[in-house]
């Protein structure tokens, strides 16, 4: 009888231990399933208004899905950006979103993040020559340049038969930004025939011989002051004292457009040429309303942030994200989301920017 009681006691103890172990296992599984998805966002800088907007929009959208988000800006320094990405990888982020300062220099840090188990999403700027990039989200790059070129052609009347010759000065974006090539490629596809016919000419002679030579007219880091200095030099050398009329300037983004506006004012030309831009930054939109900058290419960063966040959400849920195309980075064709930009000038500022809620009427200068 005593042996029987001892046996039953032993069985009871074993059952309790098994039950406790089961509870522990269930708790462990529950804790694991409740762990937050972590996302690291690396933006290139804060000097350009658009990167502040992009970073904040993306962070807000990801956090609305319950994810833990780390947002960092690299102050335009490639080493700092690489270090930030590496730290994100060391901290075990599940996803890292990178808007590169230098699409080639960032590759090594992206590879470290990939090796640590993170999915790597290139944001707006491709990361070049690496297999580490899983996805790419941006706007149609060549379309941006085409819109700038088409605007110049239309406003000069070249598409309706005017022969010119008209004087135009060309700039391209930062030589370290792979996107700059595609923006210039799009613009040049529209402008080149008019250069060949003689309807367009550049008094400075700063016209790349090929699209691949776009860096020869590139402005480092898309810097507004450097753009202003470049245009002041050209205006003072070739367009001062009424010697030649400057009809148009291909400025690839709003910072360089504002630099051009300031260069025109500093030189005292007394008129504003056609000046293009990109990003619909508030200061440039106000310049458009005032008749100083002619146009900008509006890329609704809210849509880009939402598309990127939804891409990550699909991956979290074990789904294959919907993409629109692929984009080459030198090593692979990266599955990509390509959104469509919009050309904006004074005639549609209210419709495209104010009515959509991107800017208030006051912010737009209306």
PDB file of N, CA and C in Angstrom, residues 162-264:
ATOM      1  N   UNK A 162       8.904  76.708 -83.212  1.00  0.00           N
ATOM      2  CA  UNK A 162       9.899  77.767 -83.054  1.00  0.00           C
ATOM      3  C   UNK A 162      11.307  77.200 -83.212  1.00  0.00           C
ATOM      4  N   UNK A 163      12.149  77.956 -83.887  1.00  0.00           N
ATOM      5  CA  UNK A 163      13.470  77.443 -84.259  1.00  0.00           C
ATOM      6  C   UNK A 163      14.599  77.909 -83.345  1.00  0.00           C
ATOM      7  N   UNK A 164      14.346  78.993 -82.597  1.00  0.00           N
ATOM      8  CA  UNK A 164      15.425  79.499 -81.759  1.00  0.00           C
ATOM      9  C   UNK A 164      16.469  80.236 -82.589  1.00  0.00           C
ATOM     10  N   UNK A 165      17.772  80.113 -82.256  1.00  0.00           N
ATOM     11  CA  UNK A 165      18.274  79.256 -81.168  1.00  0.00           C
ATOM     12  C   UNK A 165      18.023  79.859 -79.788  1.00  0.00           C
ATOM     13  N   UNK A 166      17.744  78.988 -78.831  1.00  0.00           N
ATOM     14  CA  UNK A 166      17.551  79.370 -77.450  1.00  0.00           C
ATOM     15  C   UNK A 166      18.747  78.908 -76.618  1.00  0.00           C
ATOM     16  N   UNK A 167      19.112  79.747 -75.651  1.00  0.00           N
ATOM     17  CA  UNK A 167      20.250  79.437 -74.783  1.00  0.00           C
ATOM     18  C   UNK A 167      19.771  78.710 -73.527  1.00  0.00           C
ATOM     19  N   UNK A 168      20.375  77.567 -73.254  1.00  0.00           N
ATOM     20  CA  UNK A 168      20.013  76.765 -72.089  1.00  0.00           C
ATOM     21  C   UNK A 168      21.272  76.326 -71.364  1.00  0.00           C
ATOM     22  N   UNK A 169      21.218  76.279 -70.064  1.00  0.00           N
ATOM     23  CA  UNK A 169      22.312  75.749 -69.263  1.00  0.00           C
ATOM     24  C   UNK A 169      21.832  74.488 -68.544  1.00  0.00           C
ATOM     25  N   UNK A 170      22.685  73.484 -68.524  1.00  0.00           N
ATOM     26  CA  UNK A 170      22.331  72.175 -67.994  1.00  0.00           C
ATOM     27  C   UNK A 170      23.098  71.872 -66.711  1.00  0.00           C
ATOM     28  N   UNK A 171      22.396  71.335 -65.732  1.00  0.00           N
ATOM     29  CA  UNK A 171      23.033  70.782 -64.538  1.00  0.00           C
ATOM     30  C   UNK A 171      22.467  69.387 -64.312  1.00  0.00           C
ATOM     31  N   UNK A 172      23.247  68.552 -63.652  1.00  0.00           N
ATOM     32  CA  UNK A 172      22.725  67.252 -63.212  1.00  0.00           C
ATOM     33  C   UNK A 172      22.965  67.113 -61.710  1.00  0.00           C
ATOM     34  N   UNK A 173      22.414  66.058 -61.135  1.00  0.00           N
ATOM     35  CA  UNK A 173      22.496  65.879 -59.689  1.00  0.00           C
ATOM     36  C   UNK A 173      23.836  65.360 -59.218  1.00  0.00           C
ATOM     37  N   UNK A 174      23.881  64.988 -57.959  1.00  0.00           N
ATOM     38  CA  UNK A 174      25.141  64.575 -57.338  1.00  0.00           C
ATOM     39  C   UNK A 174      25.773  63.393 -58.075  1.00  0.00           C
ATOM     40  N   UNK A 175      27.069  63.471 -58.379  1.00  0.00           N
ATOM     41  CA  UNK A 175      27.754  62.373 -59.063  1.00  0.00           C
ATOM     42  C   UNK A 175      27.717  61.053 -58.303  1.00  0.00           C
ATOM     43  N   UNK A 176      27.489  61.104 -56.989  1.00  0.00           N
ATOM     44  CA  UNK A 176      27.451  59.875 -56.193  1.00  0.00           C
ATOM     45  C   UNK A 176      26.052  59.258 -56.143  1.00  0.00           C
ATOM     46  N   UNK A 177      25.078  59.951 -56.696  1.00  0.00           N
ATOM     47  CA  UNK A 177      23.692  59.472 -56.668  1.00  0.00           C
ATOM     48  C   UNK A 177      23.354  58.837 -58.007  1.00  0.00           C
ATOM     49  N   UNK A 178      23.145  57.525 -57.996  1.00  0.00           N
ATOM     50  CA  UNK A 178      22.846  56.803 -59.226  1.00  0.00           C
ATOM     51  C   UNK A 178      21.606  57.349 -59.925  1.00  0.00           C
ATOM     52  N   UNK A 179      20.665  57.889 -59.163  1.00  0.00           N
ATOM     53  CA  UNK A 179      19.443  58.430 -59.767  1.00  0.00           C
ATOM     54  C   UNK A 179      19.733  59.586 -60.706  1.00  0.00           C
ATOM     55  N   UNK A 180      20.786  60.357 -60.406  1.00  0.00           N
ATOM     56  CA  UNK A 180      21.097  61.538 -61.211  1.00  0.00           C
ATOM     57  C   UNK A 180      21.275  61.175 -62.682  1.00  0.00           C
ATOM     58  N   UNK A 181      21.844  60.031 -62.932  1.00  0.00           N
ATOM     59  CA  UNK A 181      22.036  59.574 -64.314  1.00  0.00           C
ATOM     60  C   UNK A 181      20.699  59.412 -65.012  1.00  0.00           C
ATOM     61  N   UNK A 182      19.750  58.789 -64.335  1.00  0.00           N
ATOM     62  CA  UNK A 182      18.463  58.501 -64.967  1.00  0.00           C
ATOM     63  C   UNK A 182      17.631  59.764 -65.139  1.00  0.00           C
ATOM     64  N   UNK A 183      17.729  60.700 -64.192  1.00  0.00           N
ATOM     65  CA  UNK A 183      17.045  61.985 -64.371  1.00  0.00           C
ATOM     66  C   UNK A 183      17.581  62.689 -65.616  1.00  0.00           C
ATOM     67  N   UNK A 184      18.920  62.726 -65.734  1.00  0.00           N
ATOM     68  CA  UNK A 184      19.519  63.395 -66.879  1.00  0.00           C
ATOM     69  C   UNK A 184      19.193  62.651 -68.175  1.00  0.00           C
ATOM     70  N   UNK A 185      19.216  61.348 -68.119  1.00  0.00           N
ATOM     71  CA  UNK A 185      18.892  60.537 -69.290  1.00  0.00           C
ATOM     72  C   UNK A 185      17.502  60.872 -69.814  1.00  0.00           C
ATOM     73  N   UNK A 186      16.536  60.996 -68.879  1.00  0.00           N
ATOM     74  CA  UNK A 186      15.182  61.343 -69.294  1.00  0.00           C
ATOM     75  C   UNK A 186      15.105  62.713 -69.928  1.00  0.00           C
ATOM     76  N   UNK A 187      15.761  63.698 -69.310  1.00  0.00           N
ATOM     77  CA  UNK A 187      15.741  65.058 -69.853  1.00  0.00           C
ATOM     78  C   UNK A 187      16.449  65.121 -71.205  1.00  0.00           C
ATOM     79  N   UNK A 188      17.582  64.446 -71.291  1.00  0.00           N
ATOM     80  CA  UNK A 188      18.368  64.504 -72.523  1.00  0.00           C
ATOM     81  C   UNK A 188      17.650  63.815 -73.684  1.00  0.00           C
ATOM     82  N   UNK A 189      16.850  62.804 -73.399  1.00  0.00           N
ATOM     83  CA  UNK A 189      16.096  62.132 -74.458  1.00  0.00           C
ATOM     84  C   UNK A 189      15.125  63.095 -75.141  1.00  0.00           C
ATOM     85  N   UNK A 190      14.697  64.117 -74.410  1.00  0.00           N
ATOM     86  CA  UNK A 190      13.799  65.131 -74.961  1.00  0.00           C
ATOM     87  C   UNK A 190      14.579  66.276 -75.593  1.00  0.00           C
ATOM     88  N   UNK A 191      15.663  66.702 -74.956  1.00  0.00           N
ATOM     89  CA  UNK A 191      16.388  67.896 -75.384  1.00  0.00           C
ATOM     90  C   UNK A 191      17.389  67.649 -76.511  1.00  0.00           C
ATOM     91  N   UNK A 192      17.940  66.459 -76.573  1.00  0.00           N
ATOM     92  CA  UNK A 192      19.015  66.185 -77.547  1.00  0.00           C
ATOM     93  C   UNK A 192      18.647  66.525 -78.988  1.00  0.00           C
ATOM     94  N   UNK A 193      17.455  66.153 -79.479  1.00  0.00           N
ATOM     95  CA  UNK A 193      17.147  66.486 -80.876  1.00  0.00           C
ATOM     96  C   UNK A 193      17.220  67.979 -81.170  1.00  0.00           C
ATOM     97  N   UNK A 194      16.892  68.809 -80.199  1.00  0.00           N
ATOM     98  CA  UNK A 194      16.913  70.255 -80.400  1.00  0.00           C
ATOM     99  C   UNK A 194      18.333  70.804 -80.335  1.00  0.00           C
ATOM    100  N   UNK A 195      19.213  70.148 -79.609  1.00  0.00           N
ATOM    101  CA  UNK A 195      20.626  70.501 -79.663  1.00  0.00           C
ATOM    102  C   UNK A 195      21.195  70.142 -81.037  1.00  0.00           C
ATOM    103  N   UNK A 196      20.796  68.984 -81.549  1.00  0.00           N
ATOM    104  CA  UNK A 196      21.305  68.545 -82.853  1.00  0.00           C
ATOM    105  C   UNK A 196      20.831  69.460 -83.982  1.00  0.00           C
ATOM    106  N   UNK A 197      19.604  69.974 -83.862  1.00  0.00           N
ATOM    107  CA  UNK A 197      19.064  70.849 -84.900  1.00  0.00           C
ATOM    108  C   UNK A 197      19.572  72.281 -84.777  1.00  0.00           C
ATOM    109  N   UNK A 198      20.157  72.610 -83.618  1.00  0.00           N
ATOM    110  CA  UNK A 198      20.635  73.969 -83.378  1.00  0.00           C
ATOM    111  C   UNK A 198      19.608  74.863 -82.719  1.00  0.00           C
ATOM    112  N   UNK A 199      18.427  74.327 -82.441  1.00  0.00           N
ATOM    113  CA  UNK A 199      17.382  75.126 -81.792  1.00  0.00           C
ATOM    114  C   UNK A 199      17.739  75.421 -80.337  1.00  0.00           C
ATOM    115  N   UNK A 200      18.525  74.549 -79.724  1.00  0.00           N
ATOM    116  CA  UNK A 200      19.033  74.765 -78.376  1.00  0.00           C
ATOM    117  C   UNK A 200      20.551  74.809 -78.430  1.00  0.00           C
ATOM    118  N   UNK A 201      21.127  75.682 -77.615  1.00  0.00           N
ATOM    119  CA  UNK A 201      22.575  75.773 -77.505  1.00  0.00           C
ATOM    120  C   UNK A 201      22.933  76.222 -76.098  1.00  0.00           C
ATOM    121  N   UNK A 202      24.158  75.943 -75.705  1.00  0.00           N
ATOM    122  CA  UNK A 202      24.629  76.340 -74.382  1.00  0.00           C
ATOM    123  C   UNK A 202      25.877  77.189 -74.554  1.00  0.00           C
ATOM    124  N   UNK A 203      25.816  78.431 -74.132  1.00  0.00           N
ATOM    125  CA  UNK A 203      26.943  79.334 -74.304  1.00  0.00           C
ATOM    126  C   UNK A 203      28.156  78.910 -73.473  1.00  0.00           C
ATOM    127  N   UNK A 204      27.908  78.236 -72.354  1.00  0.00           N
ATOM    128  CA  UNK A 204      29.032  77.785 -71.530  1.00  0.00           C
ATOM    129  C   UNK A 204      29.727  76.583 -72.141  1.00  0.00           C
ATOM    130  N   UNK A 205      29.027  75.892 -73.015  1.00  0.00           N
ATOM    131  CA  UNK A 205      29.585  74.675 -73.613  1.00  0.00           C
ATOM    132  C   UNK A 205      29.537  73.469 -72.696  1.00  0.00           C
ATOM    133  N   UNK A 206      28.881  73.621 -71.552  1.00  0.00           N
ATOM    134  CA  UNK A 206      28.828  72.521 -70.587  1.00  0.00           C
ATOM    135  C   UNK A 206      27.662  71.588 -70.921  1.00  0.00           C
ATOM    136  N   UNK A 207      27.898  70.796 -71.964  1.00  0.00           N
ATOM    137  CA  UNK A 207      26.918  69.826 -72.429  1.00  0.00           C
ATOM    138  C   UNK A 207      27.627  68.481 -72.529  1.00  0.00           C
ATOM    139  N   UNK A 208      27.267  67.506 -71.697  1.00  0.00           N
ATOM    140  CA  UNK A 208      27.927  66.202 -71.750  1.00  0.00           C
ATOM    141  C   UNK A 208      27.848  65.585 -73.147  1.00  0.00           C
ATOM    142  N   UNK A 209      28.941  64.959 -73.562  1.00  0.00           N
ATOM    143  CA  UNK A 209      28.968  64.338 -74.885  1.00  0.00           C
ATOM    144  C   UNK A 209      28.079  63.101 -74.942  1.00  0.00           C
ATOM    145  N   UNK A 210      27.960  62.417 -73.811  1.00  0.00           N
ATOM    146  CA  UNK A 210      27.088  61.256 -73.721  1.00  0.00           C
ATOM    147  C   UNK A 210      26.328  61.317 -72.407  1.00  0.00           C
ATOM    148  N   UNK A 211      25.264  60.527 -72.305  1.00  0.00           N
ATOM    149  CA  UNK A 211      24.500  60.464 -71.060  1.00  0.00           C
ATOM    150  C   UNK A 211      25.384  59.995 -69.915  1.00  0.00           C
ATOM    151  N   UNK A 212      26.289  59.063 -70.208  1.00  0.00           N
ATOM    152  CA  UNK A 212      27.153  58.521 -69.161  1.00  0.00           C
ATOM    153  C   UNK A 212      28.129  59.556 -68.616  1.00  0.00           C
ATOM    154  N   UNK A 213      28.247  60.688 -69.308  1.00  0.00           N
ATOM    155  CA  UNK A 213      29.139  61.753 -68.849  1.00  0.00           C
ATOM    156  C   UNK A 213      28.390  62.801 -68.023  1.00  0.00           C
ATOM    157  N   UNK A 214      27.221  62.421 -67.498  1.00  0.00           N
ATOM    158  CA  UNK A 214      26.391  63.366 -66.732  1.00  0.00           C
ATOM    159  C   UNK A 214      27.128  63.937 -65.522  1.00  0.00           C
ATOM    160  N   UNK A 215      28.100  63.186 -64.989  1.00  0.00           N
ATOM    161  CA  UNK A 215      28.828  63.668 -63.812  1.00  0.00           C
ATOM    162  C   UNK A 215      29.609  64.951 -64.091  1.00  0.00           C
ATOM    163  N   UNK A 216      29.933  65.200 -65.358  1.00  0.00           N
ATOM    164  CA  UNK A 216      30.726  66.390 -65.688  1.00  0.00           C
ATOM    165  C   UNK A 216      29.971  67.681 -65.389  1.00  0.00           C
ATOM    166  N   UNK A 217      28.638  67.602 -65.277  1.00  0.00           N
ATOM    167  CA  UNK A 217      27.857  68.786 -64.922  1.00  0.00           C
ATOM    168  C   UNK A 217      27.112  68.547 -63.601  1.00  0.00           C
ATOM    169  N   UNK A 218      27.558  67.546 -62.838  1.00  0.00           N
ATOM    170  CA  UNK A 218      26.909  67.216 -61.576  1.00  0.00           C
ATOM    171  C   UNK A 218      27.269  68.197 -60.469  1.00  0.00           C
ATOM    172  N   UNK A 219      26.329  68.399 -59.565  1.00  0.00           N
ATOM    173  CA  UNK A 219      26.543  69.267 -58.405  1.00  0.00           C
ATOM    174  C   UNK A 219      26.622  68.387 -57.168  1.00  0.00           C
ATOM    175  N   UNK A 220      27.768  68.396 -56.507  1.00  0.00           N
ATOM    176  CA  UNK A 220      28.011  67.517 -55.365  1.00  0.00           C
ATOM    177  C   UNK A 220      26.903  67.614 -54.327  1.00  0.00           C
ATOM    178  N   UNK A 221      26.405  66.446 -53.951  1.00  0.00           N
ATOM    179  CA  UNK A 221      25.429  66.321 -52.856  1.00  0.00           C
ATOM    180  C   UNK A 221      24.172  67.162 -53.080  1.00  0.00           C
ATOM    181  N   UNK A 222      23.886  67.486 -54.326  1.00  0.00           N
ATOM    182  CA  UNK A 222      22.708  68.298 -54.652  1.00  0.00           C
ATOM    183  C   UNK A 222      22.708  69.613 -53.850  1.00  0.00           C
ATOM    184  N   UNK A 223      23.874  70.167 -53.591  1.00  0.00           N
ATOM    185  CA  UNK A 223      24.012  71.282 -52.665  1.00  0.00           C
ATOM    186  C   UNK A 223      23.557  72.598 -53.300  1.00  0.00           C
ATOM    187  N   UNK A 224      22.645  73.284 -52.628  1.00  0.00           N
ATOM    188  CA  UNK A 224      22.075  74.527 -53.159  1.00  0.00           C
ATOM    189  C   UNK A 224      23.132  75.601 -53.369  1.00  0.00           C
ATOM    190  N   UNK A 225      24.018  75.784 -52.402  1.00  0.00           N
ATOM    191  CA  UNK A 225      25.041  76.816 -52.516  1.00  0.00           C
ATOM    192  C   UNK A 225      25.999  76.510 -53.664  1.00  0.00           C
ATOM    193  N   UNK A 226      26.342  75.242 -53.823  1.00  0.00           N
ATOM    194  CA  UNK A 226      27.233  74.871 -54.929  1.00  0.00           C
ATOM    195  C   UNK A 226      26.548  75.082 -56.273  1.00  0.00           C
ATOM    196  N   UNK A 227      25.245  74.800 -56.308  1.00  0.00           N
ATOM    197  CA  UNK A 227      24.489  75.068 -57.526  1.00  0.00           C
ATOM    198  C   UNK A 227      24.440  76.558 -57.834  1.00  0.00           C
ATOM    199  N   UNK A 228      24.250  77.358 -56.808  1.00  0.00           N
ATOM    200  CA  UNK A 228      24.230  78.805 -56.986  1.00  0.00           C
ATOM    201  C   UNK A 228      25.580  79.310 -57.497  1.00  0.00           C
ATOM    202  N   UNK A 229      26.651  78.813 -56.887  1.00  0.00           N
ATOM    203  CA  UNK A 229      27.991  79.230 -57.324  1.00  0.00           C
ATOM    204  C   UNK A 229      28.236  78.876 -58.786  1.00  0.00           C
ATOM    205  N   UNK A 230      27.834  77.679 -59.177  1.00  0.00           N
ATOM    206  CA  UNK A 230      28.029  77.234 -60.557  1.00  0.00           C
ATOM    207  C   UNK A 230      27.270  78.129 -61.529  1.00  0.00           C
ATOM    208  N   UNK A 231      26.006  78.425 -61.209  1.00  0.00           N
ATOM    209  CA  UNK A 231      25.208  79.248 -62.115  1.00  0.00           C
ATOM    210  C   UNK A 231      25.666  80.705 -62.114  1.00  0.00           C
ATOM    211  N   UNK A 232      26.137  81.209 -60.993  1.00  0.00           N
ATOM    212  CA  UNK A 232      26.680  82.571 -60.970  1.00  0.00           C
ATOM    213  C   UNK A 232      27.890  82.679 -61.891  1.00  0.00           C
ATOM    214  N   UNK A 233      28.741  81.660 -61.851  1.00  0.00           N
ATOM    215  CA  UNK A 233      29.918  81.660 -62.721  1.00  0.00           C
ATOM    216  C   UNK A 233      29.508  81.671 -64.194  1.00  0.00           C
ATOM    217  N   UNK A 234      28.516  80.867 -64.529  1.00  0.00           N
ATOM    218  CA  UNK A 234      28.092  80.795 -65.935  1.00  0.00           C
ATOM    219  C   UNK A 234      27.402  82.086 -66.369  1.00  0.00           C
ATOM    220  N   UNK A 235      26.542  82.606 -65.512  1.00  0.00           N
ATOM    221  CA  UNK A 235      25.825  83.839 -65.870  1.00  0.00           C
ATOM    222  C   UNK A 235      26.797  84.998 -66.029  1.00  0.00           C
ATOM    223  N   UNK A 236      27.713  85.133 -65.086  1.00  0.00           N
ATOM    224  CA  UNK A 236      28.678  86.235 -65.152  1.00  0.00           C
ATOM    225  C   UNK A 236      29.609  86.105 -66.350  1.00  0.00           C
ATOM    226  N   UNK A 237      29.901  84.882 -66.752  1.00  0.00           N
ATOM    227  CA  UNK A 237      30.829  84.661 -67.869  1.00  0.00           C
ATOM    228  C   UNK A 237      30.163  84.785 -69.234  1.00  0.00           C
ATOM    229  N   UNK A 238      28.884  84.417 -69.330  1.00  0.00           N
ATOM    230  CA  UNK A 238      28.278  84.308 -70.657  1.00  0.00           C
ATOM    231  C   UNK A 238      26.976  85.085 -70.857  1.00  0.00           C
ATOM    232  N   UNK A 239      26.358  85.553 -69.770  1.00  0.00           N
ATOM    233  CA  UNK A 239      25.039  86.174 -69.924  1.00  0.00           C
ATOM    234  C   UNK A 239      24.921  87.541 -69.251  1.00  0.00           C
ATOM    235  N   UNK A 240      26.009  88.078 -68.784  1.00  0.00           N
ATOM    236  CA  UNK A 240      25.950  89.386 -68.111  1.00  0.00           C
ATOM    237  C   UNK A 240      25.985  90.515 -69.135  1.00  0.00           C
ATOM    238  N   UNK A 241      25.569  91.702 -68.695  1.00  0.00           N
ATOM    239  CA  UNK A 241      25.609  92.916 -69.530  1.00  0.00           C
ATOM    240  C   UNK A 241      24.823  92.774 -70.833  1.00  0.00           C
ATOM    241  N   UNK A 242      23.823  91.902 -70.816  1.00  0.00           N
ATOM    242  CA  UNK A 242      22.959  91.778 -71.985  1.00  0.00           C
ATOM    243  C   UNK A 242      23.617  91.134 -73.184  1.00  0.00           C
ATOM    244  N   UNK A 243      24.769  90.467 -72.986  1.00  0.00           N
ATOM    245  CA  UNK A 243      25.456  89.866 -74.128  1.00  0.00           C
ATOM    246  C   UNK A 243      24.666  88.706 -74.733  1.00  0.00           C
ATOM    247  N   UNK A 244      24.087  87.898 -73.902  1.00  0.00           N
ATOM    248  CA  UNK A 244      23.252  86.791 -74.359  1.00  0.00           C
ATOM    249  C   UNK A 244      22.046  86.681 -73.432  1.00  0.00           C
ATOM    250  N   UNK A 245      20.962  86.161 -73.947  1.00  0.00           N
ATOM    251  CA  UNK A 245      19.756  85.965 -73.132  1.00  0.00           C
ATOM    252  C   UNK A 245      19.709  84.511 -72.672  1.00  0.00           C
ATOM    253  N   UNK A 246      19.623  84.304 -71.375  1.00  0.00           N
ATOM    254  CA  UNK A 246      19.509  82.949 -70.823  1.00  0.00           C
ATOM    255  C   UNK A 246      18.038  82.564 -70.828  1.00  0.00           C
ATOM    256  N   UNK A 247      17.697  81.592 -71.660  1.00  0.00           N
ATOM    257  CA  UNK A 247      16.288  81.233 -71.844  1.00  0.00           C
ATOM    258  C   UNK A 247      15.813  80.145 -70.901  1.00  0.00           C
ATOM    259  N   UNK A 248      16.693  79.223 -70.533  1.00  0.00           N
ATOM    260  CA  UNK A 248      16.248  78.102 -69.690  1.00  0.00           C
ATOM    261  C   UNK A 248      17.420  77.497 -68.934  1.00  0.00           C
ATOM    262  N   UNK A 249      17.101  76.916 -67.784  1.00  0.00           N
ATOM    263  CA  UNK A 249      18.087  76.187 -66.982  1.00  0.00           C
ATOM    264  C   UNK A 249      17.475  74.854 -66.578  1.00  0.00           C
ATOM    265  N   UNK A 250      18.159  73.775 -66.923  1.00  0.00           N
ATOM    266  CA  UNK A 250      17.746  72.455 -66.467  1.00  0.00           C
ATOM    267  C   UNK A 250      18.338  72.249 -65.074  1.00  0.00           C
ATOM    268  N   UNK A 251      17.534  72.532 -64.056  1.00  0.00           N
ATOM    269  CA  UNK A 251      17.924  72.273 -62.670  1.00  0.00           C
ATOM    270  C   UNK A 251      17.212  70.994 -62.250  1.00  0.00           C
ATOM    271  N   UNK A 252      17.946  69.952 -61.879  1.00  0.00           N
ATOM    272  CA  UNK A 252      17.314  68.650 -61.668  1.00  0.00           C
ATOM    273  C   UNK A 252      16.527  68.498 -60.374  1.00  0.00           C
ATOM    274  N   UNK A 253      16.729  69.398 -59.395  1.00  0.00           N
ATOM    275  CA  UNK A 253      15.891  69.324 -58.191  1.00  0.00           C
ATOM    276  C   UNK A 253      15.653  70.732 -57.644  1.00  0.00           C
ATOM    277  N   UNK A 254      14.817  70.829 -56.617  1.00  0.00           N
ATOM    278  CA  UNK A 254      14.411  72.143 -56.118  1.00  0.00           C
ATOM    279  C   UNK A 254      15.540  72.909 -55.441  1.00  0.00           C
ATOM    280  N   UNK A 255      16.443  72.202 -54.773  1.00  0.00           N
ATOM    281  CA  UNK A 255      17.567  72.900 -54.136  1.00  0.00           C
ATOM    282  C   UNK A 255      18.407  73.612 -55.190  1.00  0.00           C
ATOM    283  N   UNK A 256      18.688  72.930 -56.295  1.00  0.00           N
ATOM    284  CA  UNK A 256      19.487  73.543 -57.358  1.00  0.00           C
ATOM    285  C   UNK A 256      18.676  74.607 -58.095  1.00  0.00           C
ATOM    286  N   UNK A 257      17.373  74.431 -58.144  1.00  0.00           N
ATOM    287  CA  UNK A 257      16.517  75.462 -58.736  1.00  0.00           C
ATOM    288  C   UNK A 257      16.571  76.737 -57.897  1.00  0.00           C
ATOM    289  N   UNK A 258      16.501  76.587 -56.568  1.00  0.00           N
ATOM    290  CA  UNK A 258      16.576  77.775 -55.707  1.00  0.00           C
ATOM    291  C   UNK A 258      17.948  78.428 -55.802  1.00  0.00           C
ATOM    292  N   UNK A 259      18.989  77.602 -55.923  1.00  0.00           N
ATOM    293  CA  UNK A 259      20.321  78.163 -56.137  1.00  0.00           C
ATOM    294  C   UNK A 259      20.387  78.958 -57.424  1.00  0.00           C
ATOM    295  N   UNK A 260      19.706  78.475 -58.450  1.00  0.00           N
ATOM    296  CA  UNK A 260      19.663  79.181 -59.731  1.00  0.00           C
ATOM    297  C   UNK A 260      18.910  80.499 -59.610  1.00  0.00           C
ATOM    298  N   UNK A 261      17.780  80.468 -58.909  1.00  0.00           N
ATOM    299  CA  UNK A 261      17.015  81.698 -58.684  1.00  0.00           C
ATOM    300  C   UNK A 261      17.887  82.742 -57.999  1.00  0.00           C
ATOM    301  N   UNK A 262      18.625  82.327 -56.987  1.00  0.00           N
ATOM    302  CA  UNK A 262      19.486  83.263 -56.261  1.00  0.00           C
ATOM    303  C   UNK A 262      20.625  83.766 -57.136  1.00  0.00           C
ATOM    304  N   UNK A 263      21.134  82.889 -58.013  1.00  0.00           N
ATOM    305  CA  UNK A 263      22.199  83.305 -58.927  1.00  0.00           C
ATOM    306  C   UNK A 263      21.686  84.351 -59.911  1.00  0.00           C
ATOM    307  N   UNK A 264      20.478  84.160 -60.402  1.00  0.00           N
ATOM    308  CA  UNK A 264      19.857  85.120 -61.327  1.00  0.00           C
ATOM    309  C   UNK A 264      19.662  86.464 -60.638  1.00  0.00           C
TER     310      UNK A 264
END
